[in-house]
Amino acid sequence: MIRQAKGKTPRRPPPKKPSNNQKDPVGVYCRVRPLGADDEECCIEVISNTTIQLHAPDGLKANRNGEYKETQYSFKKVFGIKTSQRELFEDVAKPLVEDLIHCKNGLLFTYGVTGSGKTHTMTGSPGQGGLLPRSLDMIFNSIGPYQAKRYVFKPDDKNGMEVQNQVDALLDRQKRDSQTTVPKTPTTRRIDPEFADMISPEEACKADGVDEDSSYSVFVSYIEIYNNYIYDLLEETPFDPIKPKWNGAGTPLRNNIEFIPPQSKILREDQNHNMYVAGCTEVEVKSTEEAFEVFWRGQKKRRIANTQLNRESSRSHSVFIVKLAQAPLDADGDNVLQDKNQVNVSQLCLVDLAGSERTSRTRAEGSRLREAGNINQSLMTLRTCIEVLRENQMCGTNKMVPYRDSKVTHLFKNYFDGEGKVRMVVCVNPKADDYEETLLVMRFAEMTQEVEVARPVDRPICGFAAGRRQRNQAFKEELTRRLEERGGPVDGEFPTVLNQLLQSFPPLPPCEISGPNDDVTLPRLIEALEKRHKIRQMMIEEYNKTANMLKSVLQEQDSNILSKENFIQEQRGKLGEKDKMIQNQKNEIDRLEKKSKMLEYKIDILQKTTNIYEEDKRSLQQELESREQRLQRELSEKRRMESRMQGMVTDAKLKWEKECERRVNAKQLEMQNKLWVKDEKLKQLKAIVTEGKTENRQPQRPSREKDKVPPKRSASPSPVPTGPPVRPLHRRSHSAGGERWVDHKPTSNVDLDTVLQPNIPNAIKVNAPNEKALSKCDKYVLTHQEVASDGEIQTKLIKGEVFKTRGGGQSVQFTDIETLKQENPVAASRKRRSSETDPDGEPMDGDWTDVETRCSVAVEMRAGSNLGPGYQHHGYPKRRKP
Ligand code: ADP
Ligand code: MG
């Protein structure tokens, strides 16, 4: 069970890489080198740490009609002339090295015209190490203690990486040791002064988060691409000093040692569609020094080849590839897990591109010119590829990117198509001569920034518990300590054990053989040795037993720890979930609290509003009540008034009814009287008619008696006849002294004190006409005063004759009116007096004062009554209307 558990490898995650949608633009940095000693005009100015400005040099300006041209270019960062190599490394390469250690690929290249500082930036010089040595240093500083033994990782020939078992790795190591004469420990090695002191120790960098439970190995390759051919700069070419002149591909070196030109390599695609140089040497390196030594070896080879083949080094691209293989330690934590699928390989490509200028800087002739064209071609392809990529990404087109048109782009294909981080340092020389080329470089660089590359994803973690390496180390230390305790302080662990064992064996007998026939010594020796052998066997068995026991106990504990760790991991996961839940709930609570606060606030406002409304309501109710009360009061008042009015109306009605009745009765009486008068007239007329026929006939009383006159009528005053009076019959006989007058002067008349006063002798003066006076006289005169239209008082004397009526009464027929005029000095006083006589304030002279009206009216005085309706106007107060 335990053994099984040990060998078992955790399941490999599905081979398909998780899809990644995140992209980052190509990081483009610009480095401006200082002007050379001979250069005078500077046409580049660093404006900010992201922008530079190019000025056209004077000569160029003159050529273009003096037009002054300034252009600005922006980058992720601009490094001025004072930028140190270390600063540049921190910004540009350090993140790429960190990525490399975390299983992510990176590509870093320098671009620019020859002499702009590409090589200075990438490689640097002693004391001023460039990006490459610094990257190597950082890698080894980070993974140093966790490196696998040499040859544990072994590259296959298909760009893959295998894990060798311990024995094979050991055998390979022994083989290497026997072949090389170089001392193993780097401390004793002599470092090439050409690249010594590239990095000072105080500038050492280290990556964070290195997985301690993995084992690492670094492999480097170094290739050169020249004229679209790939050459392996680390290939071991056999030098054959004995061989004479080479007359084929090779050329003789000056010292007659033959130089065999390197064979070009081809590019292949591995099973993961990554491009690689088939058959390229990959050297496993264990330290910065070793790695840089390998690089320098390649560099030297490159230099020799270029010299020998008369090539211009600035026209070649150099590619230094750092591959980092890493695999998890097994469960015991002492060996790399023997599983190819668990090996992760990441790589960082450091590329120093050829000069980007269009023509050769040195005079190019013949084949060199051709080469120059080709070299340009590969940079042109790089440019085209970037353009197409940018167009595809920006416009959503799907144009084919011509990676295959050149080796350089073909090799980088996977960085742009797949995933990784791509960075470019654009090197510029501010000198005037480079201006036009620099413009092209800037345009290319700006365009490159617009290309995006898929961001590499984090690698999945292996299923083993963390901290295996530490535990294993602790165990080894403990074992050593215990053994030392037992054997005392002896050098090394095994000699201690050996000594102990030797001491525990029985001593050997003297083994000096006395002669060829010595039968004693040898058998005794044999016996002793056999005894020893037996003991040894026993001890071995015991040791094995104990070891096995110990091992099983340890494994048990290991698995215990593993399960506990798993449990802890699980619990951690759960805790994380709970934490998340708590966080969510907290957020929810926060949200709710905010909401409740908001609601409280709203409630507050609503409460206030309600209060206001309630107050309003109360006051309105009060008003309503008071109005209702008023209304009630008014209503009851109205009712009271109504009932009062009702009472008054009934009173008035009753009164008026009585009055009406009375008036109707009076009218009826009047009408009956009139009727009677008419009857009487008719009778008189009849009598006249009949009288004319029978002369001197006495009027017949009986005819009158025949008329059924109600007895009441004889007693009533005689009506005034309107017709002509019957003078011959009823004319009063005149006395001897002449006529007698009734002088009627109403008391209302004004004393005018005039000289001319009407004077009638023998007249009976009355204030009001009475029957007694009328019966004694036959003439009647009324002195009537009135105000004329001119304001004067005029006196009228209305005269009439008195007749006896058949009923025994008196009647007056007016016959004449005399008008006496005079000035009225006291009109106002008369008026006042007249008003005095009328207590009601009504004028005494109404319509009845009109004489014509009075003349047409016969006055009949009733016997026994002194007043008749016709005399009302003479000053007696009018009868009040009901
Ligand atoms: P390239 O590789 O682009 O042709 P180099 O790196 O060989 O250019 O640089 C040419 C010269 O300029 C070298 O002598 C180098 O030391 C110098 N140089 C380049 N860049 C710088 C820099 N940033 N600071 C100082 N010297 C530089
Ligand atoms: Mg260079």
Short mmCIF file of N, CA and C in Angstrom, two decimals, residues 435-489:
data_model
loop_
_atom_site.label_atom_id
_atom_site.label_comp_id
_atom_site.label_asym_id
_atom_site.label_seq_id
_atom_site.Cartn_x
_atom_site.Cartn_y
_atom_site.Cartn_z
N TYR A 435 19.36 60.04 -38.66
CA TYR A 435 18.01 60.59 -38.54
C TYR A 435 16.97 59.86 -39.39
N GLU A 436 17.26 59.71 -40.67
CA GLU A 436 16.25 59.13 -41.55
C GLU A 436 15.94 57.69 -41.19
N GLU A 437 17.02 56.94 -40.87
CA GLU A 437 16.80 55.54 -40.48
C GLU A 437 16.04 55.48 -39.15
N THR A 438 16.40 56.41 -38.27
CA THR A 438 15.75 56.43 -36.95
C THR A 438 14.24 56.69 -37.10
N LEU A 439 13.89 57.56 -38.08
CA LEU A 439 12.46 57.82 -38.33
C LEU A 439 11.73 56.53 -38.63
N LEU A 440 12.35 55.71 -39.51
CA LEU A 440 11.73 54.43 -39.88
C LEU A 440 11.60 53.52 -38.67
N VAL A 441 12.66 53.52 -37.87
CA VAL A 441 12.66 52.69 -36.66
C VAL A 441 11.51 53.09 -35.73
N MET A 442 11.34 54.42 -35.60
CA MET A 442 10.30 54.93 -34.70
C MET A 442 8.91 54.52 -35.18
N ARG A 443 8.72 54.63 -36.48
CA ARG A 443 7.40 54.27 -37.02
C ARG A 443 7.11 52.80 -36.80
N PHE A 444 8.12 52.00 -37.03
CA PHE A 444 7.93 50.56 -36.81
C PHE A 444 7.62 50.29 -35.33
N ALA A 445 8.38 50.97 -34.48
CA ALA A 445 8.21 50.74 -33.04
C ALA A 445 6.82 51.15 -32.56
N GLU A 446 6.35 52.30 -33.08
CA GLU A 446 5.01 52.74 -32.67
C GLU A 446 3.95 51.75 -33.12
N MET A 447 4.13 51.23 -34.32
CA MET A 447 3.16 50.28 -34.85
C MET A 447 3.17 49.00 -34.03
N THR A 448 4.37 48.58 -33.65
CA THR A 448 4.49 47.32 -32.90
C THR A 448 3.72 47.39 -31.58
N GLN A 449 3.67 48.59 -31.00
CA GLN A 449 2.96 48.73 -29.72
C GLN A 449 1.49 48.41 -29.84
N GLU A 450 0.97 48.50 -31.05
CA GLU A 450 -0.47 48.29 -31.23
C GLU A 450 -0.83 46.82 -31.38
N VAL A 451 0.20 45.98 -31.45
CA VAL A 451 -0.08 44.55 -31.57
C VAL A 451 -0.25 43.97 -30.18
N GLU A 452 -1.23 43.10 -30.05
CA GLU A 452 -1.47 42.49 -28.74
C GLU A 452 -1.14 41.01 -28.76
N VAL A 453 -0.65 40.56 -27.61
CA VAL A 453 -0.26 39.15 -27.49
C VAL A 453 -1.02 38.56 -26.30
N ALA A 454 -1.48 37.33 -26.48
CA ALA A 454 -2.26 36.69 -25.41
C ALA A 454 -1.41 36.57 -24.16
N ARG A 455 -2.02 36.91 -23.04
CA ARG A 455 -1.29 36.85 -21.76
C ARG A 455 -1.16 35.39 -21.34
N PRO A 456 0.06 34.98 -20.94
CA PRO A 456 0.21 33.58 -20.53
C PRO A 456 -0.56 33.29 -19.24
N VAL A 457 -1.11 32.07 -19.17
CA VAL A 457 -1.89 31.71 -17.98
C VAL A 457 -0.99 31.04 -16.95
N ASP A 458 -1.46 31.02 -15.72
CA ASP A 458 -0.70 30.37 -14.65
C ASP A 458 -0.76 28.86 -14.83
N ARG A 459 0.34 28.22 -14.51
CA ARG A 459 0.37 26.76 -14.70
C ARG A 459 -0.38 26.11 -13.55
N PRO A 460 -1.00 24.96 -13.83
CA PRO A 460 -1.71 24.27 -12.76
C PRO A 460 -0.73 23.71 -11.74
N ILE A 461 -1.11 23.68 -10.48
CA ILE A 461 -0.20 23.16 -9.45
C ILE A 461 -0.33 21.63 -9.36
N CYS A 462 0.76 21.00 -8.97
CA CYS A 462 0.73 19.53 -8.90
C CYS A 462 0.00 19.12 -7.62
N GLY A 463 -0.39 17.86 -7.59
CA GLY A 463 -1.25 17.39 -6.50
C GLY A 463 -0.54 17.07 -5.20
N PHE A 464 0.79 17.15 -5.17
CA PHE A 464 1.49 16.80 -3.92
C PHE A 464 1.40 17.90 -2.88
N ALA A 465 1.53 17.46 -1.64
CA ALA A 465 1.52 18.44 -0.56
C ALA A 465 2.76 19.31 -0.65
N ALA A 466 2.60 20.54 -0.25
CA ALA A 466 3.74 21.45 -0.32
C ALA A 466 4.71 21.18 0.83
N GLY A 467 5.94 21.66 0.68
CA GLY A 467 6.93 21.54 1.77
C GLY A 467 7.67 20.22 1.80
N ARG A 468 7.64 19.51 0.67
CA ARG A 468 8.29 18.18 0.65
C ARG A 468 9.81 18.31 0.78
N ARG A 469 10.34 19.29 0.06
CA ARG A 469 11.79 19.43 0.07
C ARG A 469 12.31 19.72 1.48
N GLN A 470 11.64 20.57 2.16
CA GLN A 470 12.06 20.97 3.52
C GLN A 470 12.06 19.77 4.45
N ARG A 471 10.96 18.99 4.34
CA ARG A 471 10.85 17.83 5.24
C ARG A 471 11.97 16.85 4.98
N ASN A 472 12.23 16.62 3.70
CA ASN A 472 13.28 15.68 3.32
C ASN A 472 14.62 16.14 3.85
N GLN A 473 14.88 17.39 3.74
CA GLN A 473 16.16 17.94 4.21
C GLN A 473 16.28 17.77 5.73
N ALA A 474 15.16 18.07 6.40
CA ALA A 474 15.15 17.96 7.86
C ALA A 474 15.41 16.52 8.28
N PHE A 475 14.82 15.59 7.51
CA PHE A 475 15.02 14.17 7.85
C PHE A 475 16.48 13.77 7.70
N LYS A 476 17.07 14.21 6.59
CA LYS A 476 18.47 13.86 6.32
C LYS A 476 19.38 14.43 7.42
N GLU A 477 19.08 15.62 7.82
CA GLU A 477 19.89 16.25 8.87
C GLU A 477 19.78 15.47 10.17
N GLU A 478 18.55 15.07 10.47
CA GLU A 478 18.31 14.34 11.71
C GLU A 478 19.08 13.01 11.71
N LEU A 479 19.04 12.33 10.57
CA LEU A 479 19.72 11.03 10.44
C LEU A 479 21.21 11.20 10.68
N THR A 480 21.78 12.20 10.03
CA THR A 480 23.21 12.45 10.18
C THR A 480 23.55 12.71 11.65
N ARG A 481 22.69 13.50 12.27
CA ARG A 481 22.95 13.85 13.67
C ARG A 481 22.98 12.59 14.54
N ARG A 482 22.01 11.72 14.33
CA ARG A 482 21.92 10.52 15.18
C ARG A 482 23.11 9.60 14.97
N LEU A 483 23.48 9.43 13.69
CA LEU A 483 24.62 8.57 13.40
C LEU A 483 25.88 9.12 14.03
N GLU A 484 26.00 10.41 13.96
CA GLU A 484 27.16 11.06 14.56
C GLU A 484 27.18 10.83 16.06
N GLU A 485 26.01 10.91 16.65
CA GLU A 485 25.91 10.69 18.10
C GLU A 485 26.46 9.32 18.47
N ARG A 486 26.10 8.34 17.62
CA ARG A 486 26.51 6.97 17.91
C ARG A 486 28.02 6.79 17.65
N GLY A 487 28.54 7.30 16.61
CA GLY A 487 29.93 7.01 16.21
C GLY A 487 30.93 8.06 16.63
N GLY A 488 30.50 9.10 17.23
CA GLY A 488 31.42 10.15 17.60
C GLY A 488 31.79 10.98 16.39
N PRO A 489 32.52 12.04 16.64
CA PRO A 489 32.83 12.97 15.56
C PRO A 489 33.87 12.41 14.60
#
